[in-house]
mmCIF file of C-alpha atoms and ligand atoms in Angstrom:
data_model
loop_
_atom_site.group_PDB
_atom_site.id
_atom_site.type_symbol
_atom_site.label_atom_id
_atom_site.label_comp_id
_atom_site.label_asym_id
_atom_site.label_seq_id
_atom_site.Cartn_x
_atom_site.Cartn_y
_atom_site.Cartn_z
ATOM 1 C CA MET A 8 0.000 0.000 0.000
ATOM 2 C CA LYS A 9 1.264 3.467 -0.884
ATOM 3 C CA THR A 10 0.905 5.794 2.103
ATOM 4 C CA ILE A 11 0.062 9.436 1.359
ATOM 5 C CA ILE A 12 2.046 11.770 3.651
ATOM 6 C CA ARG A 13 0.942 15.416 4.012
ATOM 7 C CA LYS A 14 2.211 18.186 6.275
ATOM 8 C CA ILE A 15 -0.210 20.245 8.324
ATOM 9 C CA ARG A 16 0.277 23.002 10.897
ATOM 10 C CA ARG A 17 -1.401 22.381 14.232
ATOM 11 C CA ASP A 18 -1.199 25.854 15.719
ATOM 12 C CA THR A 19 -3.745 27.597 13.528
ATOM 13 C CA GLY A 20 -7.347 27.300 12.425
ATOM 14 C CA ALA A 21 -6.522 29.151 9.198
ATOM 15 C CA TYR A 22 -5.434 26.276 6.988
ATOM 16 C CA THR A 23 -3.984 26.762 3.519
ATOM 17 C CA GLU A 24 -5.862 25.306 0.544
ATOM 18 C CA GLN A 25 -3.427 22.365 0.490
ATOM 19 C CA GLU A 26 -4.014 21.718 4.182
ATOM 20 C CA LYS A 27 -7.780 21.873 3.750
ATOM 21 C CA GLU A 28 -7.533 19.479 0.851
ATOM 22 C CA ALA A 29 -5.362 17.098 2.910
ATOM 23 C CA LEU A 30 -7.887 17.174 5.765
ATOM 24 C CA ARG A 31 -10.814 16.495 3.423
ATOM 25 C CA LEU A 32 -8.936 13.616 1.826
ATOM 26 C CA ALA A 33 -8.111 12.184 5.262
ATOM 27 C CA GLY A 34 -11.748 12.488 6.339
ATOM 28 C CA ASN A 35 -12.939 10.699 3.207
ATOM 29 C CA ILE A 36 -10.424 7.897 3.675
ATOM 30 C CA ILE A 37 -11.727 7.252 7.198
ATOM 31 C CA ARG A 38 -15.386 7.442 6.084
ATOM 32 C CA GLU A 39 -14.627 4.841 3.434
ATOM 33 C CA GLY A 40 -13.078 2.465 5.937
ATOM 34 C CA GLY A 41 -9.394 3.400 5.546
ATOM 35 C CA LEU A 42 -6.787 4.392 8.138
ATOM 36 C CA VAL A 43 -5.122 7.778 8.743
ATOM 37 C CA ALA A 44 -2.445 8.627 11.325
ATOM 38 C CA PHE A 45 -2.908 12.110 12.767
ATOM 39 C CA PRO A 46 -1.489 14.325 15.521
ATOM 40 C CA THR A 47 -3.270 14.828 18.843
ATOM 41 C CA GLU A 48 -2.050 16.815 21.855
ATOM 42 C CA THR A 49 -0.956 13.573 23.607
ATOM 43 C CA VAL A 50 0.706 11.375 20.950
ATOM 44 C CA TYR A 51 0.054 10.531 17.268
ATOM 45 C CA GLY A 52 -3.067 8.438 16.755
ATOM 46 C CA LEU A 53 -3.845 5.764 14.165
ATOM 47 C CA GLY A 54 -7.426 6.506 13.214
ATOM 48 C CA GLY A 55 -10.269 4.570 11.649
ATOM 49 C CA ASP A 56 -14.071 4.820 11.769
ATOM 50 C CA ALA A 57 -14.948 3.707 15.323
ATOM 51 C CA LEU A 58 -18.426 2.543 14.296
ATOM 52 C CA ASN A 59 -17.138 0.353 11.445
ATOM 53 C CA PRO A 60 -15.946 -3.069 12.653
ATOM 54 C CA ALA A 61 -13.821 -3.561 9.529
ATOM 55 C CA SER A 62 -11.905 -0.344 10.296
ATOM 56 C CA SER A 63 -11.112 -1.507 13.809
ATOM 57 C CA ARG A 64 -9.891 -4.850 12.494
ATOM 58 C CA LYS A 65 -7.590 -2.974 10.117
ATOM 59 C CA ILE A 66 -6.198 -0.927 13.004
ATOM 60 C CA TYR A 67 -5.258 -4.068 14.914
ATOM 61 C CA ALA A 68 -3.639 -5.524 11.815
ATOM 62 C CA ALA A 69 -1.644 -2.369 11.002
ATOM 63 C CA LYS A 70 -0.284 -2.143 14.546
ATOM 64 C CA GLY A 71 0.198 -5.859 15.092
ATOM 65 C CA ARG A 72 -1.908 -5.300 18.197
ATOM 66 C CA PRO A 73 -3.738 -8.124 20.009
ATOM 67 C CA SER A 74 -7.452 -7.728 19.297
ATOM 68 C CA ASP A 75 -8.468 -7.962 22.987
ATOM 69 C CA ASN A 76 -6.763 -4.606 23.584
ATOM 70 C CA PRO A 77 -9.576 -2.047 23.168
ATOM 71 C CA LEU A 78 -9.333 1.222 21.249
ATOM 72 C CA ILE A 79 -10.163 4.725 22.451
ATOM 73 C CA VAL A 80 -13.013 6.451 20.577
ATOM 74 C CA HIS A 81 -12.271 10.116 19.834
ATOM 75 C CA ILE A 82 -15.110 12.638 19.504
ATOM 76 C CA ALA A 83 -15.138 16.353 18.683
ATOM 77 C CA ASP A 84 -18.198 17.556 20.609
ATOM 78 C CA ARG A 85 -20.219 16.648 23.680
ATOM 79 C CA GLU A 86 -23.366 15.769 21.708
ATOM 80 C CA ALA A 87 -21.469 12.892 20.097
ATOM 81 C CA LEU A 88 -21.101 11.164 23.464
ATOM 82 C CA GLY A 89 -24.811 10.384 23.849
ATOM 83 C CA ARG A 90 -24.882 8.126 20.790
ATOM 84 C CA ILE A 91 -22.114 5.759 21.909
ATOM 85 C CA VAL A 92 -22.730 5.324 25.656
ATOM 86 C CA ARG A 93 -25.723 3.890 27.510
ATOM 87 C CA ASP A 94 -25.726 6.472 30.243
ATOM 88 C CA ILE A 95 -23.770 9.620 31.151
ATOM 89 C CA PRO A 96 -23.223 9.625 34.922
ATOM 90 C CA GLU A 97 -22.860 12.858 36.897
ATOM 91 C CA SER A 98 -19.128 12.175 37.339
ATOM 92 C CA ALA A 99 -18.670 12.083 33.548
ATOM 93 C CA VAL A 100 -20.409 15.437 33.169
ATOM 94 C CA LYS A 101 -18.166 16.997 35.803
ATOM 95 C CA LEU A 102 -14.996 15.524 34.324
ATOM 96 C CA ALA A 103 -15.958 16.558 30.792
ATOM 97 C CA ASP A 104 -16.677 20.098 32.022
ATOM 98 C CA ALA A 105 -13.272 20.231 33.684
ATOM 99 C CA PHE A 106 -10.991 18.406 31.244
ATOM 100 C CA TRP A 107 -12.564 18.157 27.778
ATOM 101 C CA PRO A 108 -11.339 18.892 25.263
ATOM 102 C CA GLY A 109 -8.080 17.483 26.607
ATOM 103 C CA PRO A 110 -5.988 14.478 27.655
ATOM 104 C CA LEU A 111 -8.614 12.560 29.658
ATOM 105 C CA THR A 112 -10.239 9.283 28.556
ATOM 106 C CA MET A 113 -13.371 8.032 30.316
ATOM 107 C CA ILE A 114 -14.599 4.428 30.346
ATOM 108 C CA LEU A 115 -18.418 4.184 30.153
ATOM 109 C CA GLU A 116 -21.025 1.505 29.294
ATOM 110 C CA LYS A 117 -21.153 1.271 25.511
ATOM 111 C CA SER A 118 -24.344 1.483 23.467
ATOM 112 C CA ASP A 119 -25.248 -0.596 20.395
ATOM 113 C CA PRO A 120 -23.677 1.486 17.594
ATOM 114 C CA VAL A 121 -20.201 0.750 18.996
ATOM 115 C CA PRO A 122 -19.016 -2.599 17.609
ATOM 116 C CA ARG A 123 -17.239 -5.096 19.863
ATOM 117 C CA GLU A 124 -14.311 -4.992 17.427
ATOM 118 C CA THR A 125 -13.637 -1.468 18.660
ATOM 119 C CA THR A 126 -13.922 -2.303 22.368
ATOM 120 C CA GLY A 127 -11.869 -5.489 22.294
ATOM 121 C CA GLY A 128 -15.003 -7.487 23.055
ATOM 122 C CA LEU A 129 -15.969 -5.426 26.131
ATOM 123 C CA ASP A 130 -19.366 -3.892 26.981
ATOM 124 C CA THR A 131 -17.625 -0.666 27.908
ATOM 125 C CA VAL A 132 -16.093 1.972 25.670
ATOM 126 C CA ALA A 133 -13.201 4.389 26.209
ATOM 127 C CA VAL A 134 -14.004 7.938 25.014
ATOM 128 C CA ARG A 135 -11.881 11.057 24.706
ATOM 129 C CA MET A 136 -12.362 14.515 23.227
ATOM 130 C CA PRO A 137 -8.942 15.774 22.100
ATOM 131 C CA SER A 138 -8.075 19.478 22.087
ATOM 132 C CA ASP A 139 -5.737 19.379 19.105
ATOM 133 C CA PRO A 140 -7.294 21.424 16.263
ATOM 134 C CA VAL A 141 -6.183 19.025 13.505
ATOM 135 C CA ALA A 142 -7.569 16.033 15.400
ATOM 136 C CA ARG A 143 -10.886 17.804 15.987
ATOM 137 C CA GLU A 144 -11.275 18.862 12.375
ATOM 138 C CA LEU A 145 -10.449 15.367 11.175
ATOM 139 C CA ILE A 146 -13.002 13.816 13.550
ATOM 140 C CA ARG A 147 -15.707 16.159 12.195
ATOM 141 C CA LEU A 148 -14.780 15.468 8.571
ATOM 142 C CA SER A 149 -14.778 11.717 9.062
ATOM 143 C CA GLY A 150 -18.210 11.309 10.596
ATOM 144 C CA GLY A 151 -17.680 12.086 14.267
ATOM 145 C CA TYR A 152 -16.151 8.927 15.778
ATOM 146 C CA ILE A 153 -12.515 7.984 15.289
ATOM 147 C CA ALA A 154 -11.097 4.893 16.987
ATOM 148 C CA ALA A 155 -7.432 5.609 17.510
ATOM 149 C CA PRO A 156 -4.693 3.878 19.436
ATOM 150 C CA SER A 157 -1.196 5.336 19.335
ATOM 151 C CA ALA A 158 0.288 5.217 15.819
ATOM 152 C CA ASN A 159 3.172 2.862 16.628
ATOM 153 C CA LEU A 160 3.744 -0.812 16.023
ATOM 154 C CA SER A 161 2.486 -2.699 19.063
ATOM 155 C CA GLY A 162 4.989 -2.693 21.915
ATOM 156 C CA LYS A 163 7.045 0.270 20.709
ATOM 157 C CA PRO A 164 7.061 3.728 22.310
ATOM 158 C CA SER A 165 4.201 5.920 21.091
ATOM 159 C CA PRO A 166 5.231 8.403 18.392
ATOM 160 C CA THR A 167 5.448 12.032 19.468
ATOM 161 C CA VAL A 168 6.911 13.198 16.142
ATOM 162 C CA ALA A 169 5.772 12.244 12.616
ATOM 163 C CA LYS A 170 9.144 10.703 11.749
ATOM 164 C CA TYR A 171 8.405 7.718 13.979
ATOM 165 C CA VAL A 172 4.875 7.333 12.604
ATOM 166 C CA VAL A 173 6.419 7.065 9.144
ATOM 167 C CA GLN A 174 9.023 4.590 10.427
ATOM 168 C CA ASP A 175 6.325 2.266 11.820
ATOM 169 C CA MET A 176 3.346 2.836 9.488
ATOM 170 C CA ASP A 177 4.643 3.692 5.997
ATOM 171 C CA GLY A 178 3.125 1.165 3.605
ATOM 172 C CA ARG A 179 0.675 -0.171 6.228
ATOM 173 C CA ILE A 180 -1.964 2.601 6.259
ATOM 174 C CA ASP A 181 -3.574 4.974 3.743
ATOM 175 C CA MET A 182 -2.365 8.346 4.978
ATOM 176 C CA ILE A 183 -0.229 10.173 7.544
ATOM 177 C CA LEU A 184 -0.889 13.787 8.562
ATOM 178 C CA ASP A 185 2.463 15.197 9.664
ATOM 179 C CA GLY A 186 1.698 17.907 12.223
ATOM 180 C CA GLY A 187 5.191 18.212 13.713
ATOM 181 C CA ASP A 188 5.872 17.655 17.413
ATOM 182 C CA VAL A 189 3.003 16.974 19.832
ATOM 183 C CA GLU A 190 2.534 18.995 23.017
ATOM 184 C CA ILE A 191 2.165 16.548 25.879
ATOM 185 C CA GLY A 192 4.062 13.492 24.710
ATOM 186 C CA LEU A 193 2.371 10.833 26.893
ATOM 187 C CA GLU A 194 -0.950 9.089 26.328
ATOM 188 C CA SER A 195 -4.141 10.324 28.006
ATOM 189 C CA THR A 196 -5.135 9.619 31.594
ATOM 190 C CA ILE A 197 -7.734 6.800 31.618
ATOM 191 C CA VAL A 198 -10.453 6.831 34.287
ATOM 192 C CA ASP A 199 -13.030 4.049 34.600
ATOM 193 C CA LEU A 200 -16.456 5.425 35.529
ATOM 194 C CA THR A 201 -18.209 2.047 35.441
ATOM 195 C CA SER A 202 -16.784 0.996 38.825
ATOM 196 C CA PRO A 203 -18.513 2.180 42.040
ATOM 197 C CA VAL A 204 -15.650 4.616 42.683
ATOM 198 C CA PRO A 205 -13.956 6.238 39.659
ATOM 199 C CA THR A 206 -10.704 4.341 39.087
ATOM 200 C CA VAL A 207 -7.610 5.556 37.281
ATOM 201 C CA LEU A 208 -6.347 2.801 34.988
ATOM 202 C CA ARG A 209 -3.518 4.763 33.385
ATOM 203 C CA PRO A 210 -1.925 7.953 34.752
ATOM 204 C CA GLY A 211 -1.384 10.914 32.436
ATOM 205 C CA TYR A 212 -1.237 14.671 32.207
ATOM 206 C CA VAL A 213 -4.521 14.960 34.129
ATOM 207 C CA THR A 214 -3.330 13.776 37.553
ATOM 208 C CA VAL A 215 -5.187 11.751 40.187
ATOM 209 C CA GLN A 216 -5.147 14.844 42.384
ATOM 210 C CA MET A 217 -6.841 16.903 39.658
ATOM 211 C CA LEU A 218 -9.525 14.215 39.267
ATOM 212 C CA ARG A 219 -10.153 14.145 43.031
ATOM 213 C CA GLU A 220 -10.590 17.903 43.093
ATOM 214 C CA THR A 221 -13.324 17.501 40.470
ATOM 215 C CA VAL A 222 -15.269 14.384 41.527
ATOM 216 C CA GLY A 223 -14.157 13.581 45.084
ATOM 217 C CA GLU A 224 -13.096 10.017 45.798
ATOM 218 C CA VAL A 225 -10.928 8.439 43.072
ATOM 219 C CA GLN A 226 -9.024 5.142 43.270
ATOM 220 C CA GLU A 227 -5.865 4.057 41.492
ATOM 221 C CA ASP A 228 -5.849 0.644 39.830
ATOM 222 C CA CYS A 229 -3.420 -1.539 41.767
ATOM 223 C CA THR A 230 -1.502 -2.507 38.629
ATOM 224 C CA MET A 231 -0.688 1.088 37.766
ATOM 225 C CA MET A 232 2.772 1.543 39.259
ATOM 226 C CA ARG A 233 4.032 -1.972 39.788
ATOM 227 C CA ASP A 234 4.620 -5.225 38.026
ATOM 228 C CA ASP A 235 1.246 -6.376 36.781
ATOM 229 C CA SER A 236 2.294 -9.696 35.296
ATOM 230 C CA GLY A 237 0.424 -11.667 37.977
ATOM 231 C CA GLN A 238 -2.674 -9.434 37.940
ATOM 232 C CA ALA A 239 -5.385 -8.794 35.413
ATOM 233 C CA PRO A 240 -5.289 -5.030 34.842
ATOM 234 C CA LYS A 241 -8.639 -3.406 34.110
ATOM 235 C CA ALA A 242 -7.220 -1.654 31.061
ATOM 236 C CA PRO A 243 -6.414 -4.763 29.021
ATOM 237 C CA GLY A 244 -3.725 -2.920 27.094
ATOM 238 C CA MET A 245 -1.647 -2.379 30.179
ATOM 239 C CA LYS A 246 -0.769 -6.071 30.425
ATOM 240 C CA TYR A 247 1.248 -6.061 27.241
ATOM 241 C CA ARG A 248 4.921 -5.138 27.053
ATOM 242 C CA HIS A 249 4.679 -1.517 26.210
ATOM 243 C CA TYR A 250 6.571 1.607 25.322
ATOM 244 C CA ALA A 251 9.764 -0.388 25.129
ATOM 245 C CA PRO A 252 12.974 0.347 23.232
ATOM 246 C CA ARG A 253 14.845 -2.646 21.804
ATOM 247 C CA GLY A 254 17.732 -2.212 24.237
ATOM 248 C CA GLU A 255 17.478 -3.623 27.763
ATOM 249 C CA LEU A 256 16.377 -0.756 30.003
ATOM 250 C CA THR A 257 16.977 -0.443 33.763
ATOM 251 C CA VAL A 258 15.744 2.395 36.002
ATOM 252 C CA VAL A 259 18.212 3.478 38.691
ATOM 253 C CA ASP A 260 16.762 5.109 41.789
ATOM 254 C CA GLY A 261 18.710 6.778 44.587
ATOM 255 C CA ALA A 262 20.665 9.872 45.623
ATOM 256 C CA ARG A 263 22.085 11.838 42.681
ATOM 257 C CA GLU A 264 25.756 11.020 43.246
ATOM 258 C CA ASP A 265 25.047 7.347 43.838
ATOM 259 C CA VAL A 266 22.991 7.089 40.647
ATOM 260 C CA VAL A 267 25.726 8.668 38.502
ATOM 261 C CA ASN A 268 28.419 6.487 40.064
ATOM 262 C CA TYR A 269 26.432 3.281 39.742
ATOM 263 C CA ILE A 270 25.532 3.921 36.105
ATOM 264 C CA ASN A 271 29.112 4.848 35.151
ATOM 265 C CA THR A 272 30.410 1.675 36.791
ATOM 266 C CA GLN A 273 27.911 -0.420 34.803
ATOM 267 C CA ILE A 274 28.897 1.385 31.611
ATOM 268 C CA GLY A 275 32.532 0.487 32.261
ATOM 269 C CA LEU A 276 31.545 -3.176 32.493
ATOM 270 C CA LEU A 277 29.504 -2.954 29.289
ATOM 271 C CA ARG A 278 32.400 -1.374 27.445
ATOM 272 C CA ALA A 279 34.620 -4.283 28.419
ATOM 273 C CA GLN A 280 32.002 -6.548 26.782
ATOM 274 C CA ASN A 281 31.841 -4.354 23.677
ATOM 275 C CA LYS A 282 28.176 -3.552 24.312
ATOM 276 C CA LYS A 283 26.725 -0.250 23.182
ATOM 277 C CA SER A 284 25.352 1.667 26.181
ATOM 278 C CA GLY A 285 22.903 4.511 26.656
ATOM 279 C CA VAL A 286 21.743 6.785 29.467
ATOM 280 C CA ILE A 287 18.480 8.670 29.952
ATOM 281 C CA GLY A 288 19.334 11.516 32.293
ATOM 282 C CA THR A 289 18.408 15.081 33.074
ATOM 283 C CA ASP A 290 20.182 18.370 32.332
ATOM 284 C CA ALA A 291 21.949 18.596 35.706
ATOM 285 C CA ASP A 292 23.979 15.383 35.333
ATOM 286 C CA ILE A 293 23.848 14.288 31.697
ATOM 287 C CA GLU A 294 27.402 15.528 30.968
ATOM 288 C CA ARG A 295 28.784 13.246 33.669
ATOM 289 C CA TYR A 296 27.755 9.950 32.109
ATOM 290 C CA ARG A 297 30.270 7.959 30.063
ATOM 291 C CA ALA A 298 27.805 5.996 27.911
ATOM 292 C CA ASP A 299 28.012 5.788 24.103
ATOM 293 C CA VAL A 300 24.672 7.601 23.759
ATOM 294 C CA CYS A 301 23.585 10.040 26.502
ATOM 295 C CA ARG A 302 20.232 11.808 26.203
ATOM 296 C CA SER A 303 18.716 14.373 28.532
ATOM 297 C CA VAL A 304 14.952 14.534 28.837
ATOM 298 C CA GLY A 305 15.312 18.081 30.169
ATOM 299 C CA ASP A 306 15.334 19.818 33.503
ATOM 300 C CA ARG A 307 14.113 17.582 36.339
ATOM 301 C CA GLY A 308 12.042 20.509 37.686
ATOM 302 C CA SER A 309 10.147 20.851 34.402
ATOM 303 C CA GLU A 310 8.047 17.687 34.376
ATOM 304 C CA ASP A 311 6.144 18.746 31.276
ATOM 305 C CA THR A 312 9.382 18.811 29.294
ATOM 306 C CA VAL A 313 10.395 15.413 30.627
ATOM 307 C CA ALA A 314 7.025 13.971 29.595
ATOM 308 C CA ARG A 315 7.276 15.514 26.133
ATOM 309 C CA ARG A 316 10.768 14.154 25.467
ATOM 310 C CA LEU A 317 10.664 10.687 26.994
ATOM 311 C CA TYR A 318 9.278 8.679 24.056
ATOM 312 C CA ARG A 319 11.414 10.471 21.499
ATOM 313 C CA VAL A 320 14.520 9.642 23.514
ATOM 314 C CA LEU A 321 13.476 5.982 23.825
ATOM 315 C CA ARG A 322 13.098 5.867 20.049
ATOM 316 C CA GLU A 323 16.486 7.512 19.495
ATOM 317 C CA PHE A 324 18.173 4.642 21.327
ATOM 318 C CA ASP A 325 16.633 2.274 18.782
ATOM 319 C CA ASP A 326 17.890 4.491 15.949
ATOM 320 C CA GLU A 327 21.406 4.174 17.395
ATOM 321 C CA ASP A 328 21.154 0.426 18.109
ATOM 322 C CA VAL A 329 21.896 0.880 21.803
ATOM 323 C CA GLU A 330 21.950 -2.502 23.554
ATOM 324 C CA VAL A 331 21.743 -1.586 27.241
ATOM 325 C CA ILE A 332 20.136 1.573 28.661
ATOM 326 C CA TYR A 333 20.114 3.062 32.167
ATOM 327 C CA ALA A 334 17.589 5.717 33.168
ATOM 328 C CA GLU A 335 17.471 8.047 36.141
ATOM 329 C CA ALA A 336 14.246 7.675 38.176
ATOM 330 C CA PHE A 337 11.701 10.490 38.604
ATOM 331 C CA ASP A 338 9.512 11.730 41.439
ATOM 332 C CA THR A 339 5.986 10.386 41.178
ATOM 333 C CA ASP A 340 3.961 13.445 42.032
ATOM 334 C CA GLY A 341 2.052 15.397 39.403
ATOM 335 C CA ILE A 342 2.708 14.245 35.858
ATOM 336 C CA GLY A 343 5.837 12.528 37.235
ATOM 337 C CA GLN A 344 3.554 9.596 38.052
ATOM 338 C CA ALA A 345 2.731 9.186 34.358
ATOM 339 C CA VAL A 346 6.404 9.509 33.403
ATOM 340 C CA MET A 347 7.436 6.805 35.903
ATOM 341 C CA ASN A 348 4.509 4.548 34.892
ATOM 342 C CA ARG A 349 5.728 4.556 31.257
ATOM 343 C CA LEU A 350 9.399 4.269 32.201
ATOM 344 C CA LEU A 351 8.751 1.320 34.535
ATOM 345 C CA LYS A 352 6.727 -0.479 31.874
ATOM 346 C CA ALA A 353 9.382 0.236 29.251
ATOM 347 C CA ALA A 354 11.914 -1.278 31.669
ATOM 348 C CA GLY A 355 9.741 -4.320 32.391
ATOM 349 C CA TYR A 356 9.947 -3.154 36.052
ATOM 350 C CA ARG A 357 13.711 -3.621 36.197
ATOM 351 C CA VAL A 358 14.646 -1.127 38.930
ATOM 352 C CA VAL A 359 17.936 -0.904 40.832
ATOM 353 C CA ARG A 360 17.963 1.042 44.129
ATOM 354 C CA VAL A 361 21.397 2.398 45.000
HETATM 355 P P1 AMP B 18 -3.706 3.240 23.334
HETATM 356 O O1 AMP B 18 -4.792 3.233 22.336
HETATM 357 O O2 AMP B 18 -2.436 2.647 22.831
HETATM 358 O O3 AMP B 18 -3.546 4.561 24.015
HETATM 359 O O4 AMP B 18 -4.239 2.254 24.448
HETATM 360 C C1 AMP B 18 -5.567 2.406 24.907
HETATM 361 C C2 AMP B 18 -5.650 1.944 26.313
HETATM 362 O O5 AMP B 18 -6.984 2.134 26.769
HETATM 363 C C3 AMP B 18 -5.315 0.477 26.481
HETATM 364 O O6 AMP B 18 -4.462 0.296 27.596
HETATM 365 C C4 AMP B 18 -6.675 -0.125 26.707
HETATM 366 O O7 AMP B 18 -6.595 -1.287 27.461
HETATM 367 C C5 AMP B 18 -7.437 0.978 27.415
HETATM 368 N N1 AMP B 18 -8.884 0.846 27.195
HETATM 369 C C6 AMP B 18 -9.563 1.136 26.072
HETATM 370 N N2 AMP B 18 -10.864 0.826 26.201
HETATM 371 C C7 AMP B 18 -11.024 0.309 27.429
HETATM 372 C C8 AMP B 18 -12.137 -0.206 28.141
HETATM 373 N N3 AMP B 18 -13.343 -0.267 27.601
HETATM 374 N N4 AMP B 18 -11.922 -0.663 29.391
HETATM 375 C C9 AMP B 18 -10.697 -0.597 29.935
HETATM 376 N N5 AMP B 18 -9.594 -0.119 29.308
HETATM 377 C C10 AMP B 18 -9.760 0.322 28.071
HETATM 378 MG MG1 MG B 19 -0.338 2.695 22.610
#
């Protein structure tokens, strides 16, 4: 399959004629059952018509994703919600008022128009209203309901720049809208509203604290921050190896000096074995590491920057064929919880405390 690739600016509503034409083409492709990768404020999505079972099957095939791993349905306006869920609880209204459009996904009871192919066989559906202007326009032009997982091959870090969408999806889907770098860089927060107490299944930019301030009591799924191999996570997707670079990744937690010393000692050992090493650090210490490839995810104090850069850095290690990677650990308050959740999963929960 020849994949059409078109550039589009995400920071303006005033599209050029070429951009308008690209959006219309993308919308038509989705309406006709095809697949289009597009930017959102979280990560790039791989979109198909959420109400067409054949489109969802194509999404699973293009990603190599297990078909019991449900997709998130993206909508552009609040009216669209009523058609795909059985009931809109008070908590959903409050959360939508506070965080939509934006990086929050809600799990609700699905209604009949949503095929089981889209929900991985479940009776519930995940719904999000993105804020990204390109995503919103595309949703409108393609009929109102786009099922979209992240636009990466299953298991790889989600793409935050179009280059990695092209790397994974060129030849596998109909079209890619290249909107440059995304803003947030981590997938949406997922909150399950079908349980008696709202439960966070995946942390993200909207933090647990922010959710509590809006709806009161909120639980965290027990598999969120630790090894879930023995548990059945409520978000089926979280059980799969995720976000992972090809190299073996270990997170190193401890006092700053101890972390730098431990990592440099390990790098010395790797060098003796002729293994290519990498480090994920932060601005303050990155110059001190002796690895073959050292990448800073930014200033430790600026969690937003760390979130935005993490996946790109994980991908860059693959580009450089790094075999063993060490990463500094991060505090788990605020969006730091989402950063550590992804890093721990990418590392398969390999953590060294020094
Ligand atoms: P991705 O599309 O790659 O961002 O992954 C979507 C995530 O949402 C996966 O971890 C899914 O398991 C989760 N998810 C989607 N729909 C549901 C649902 N109905 N119930 C629970 N988790 C869901
Ligand atoms: Mg994904």
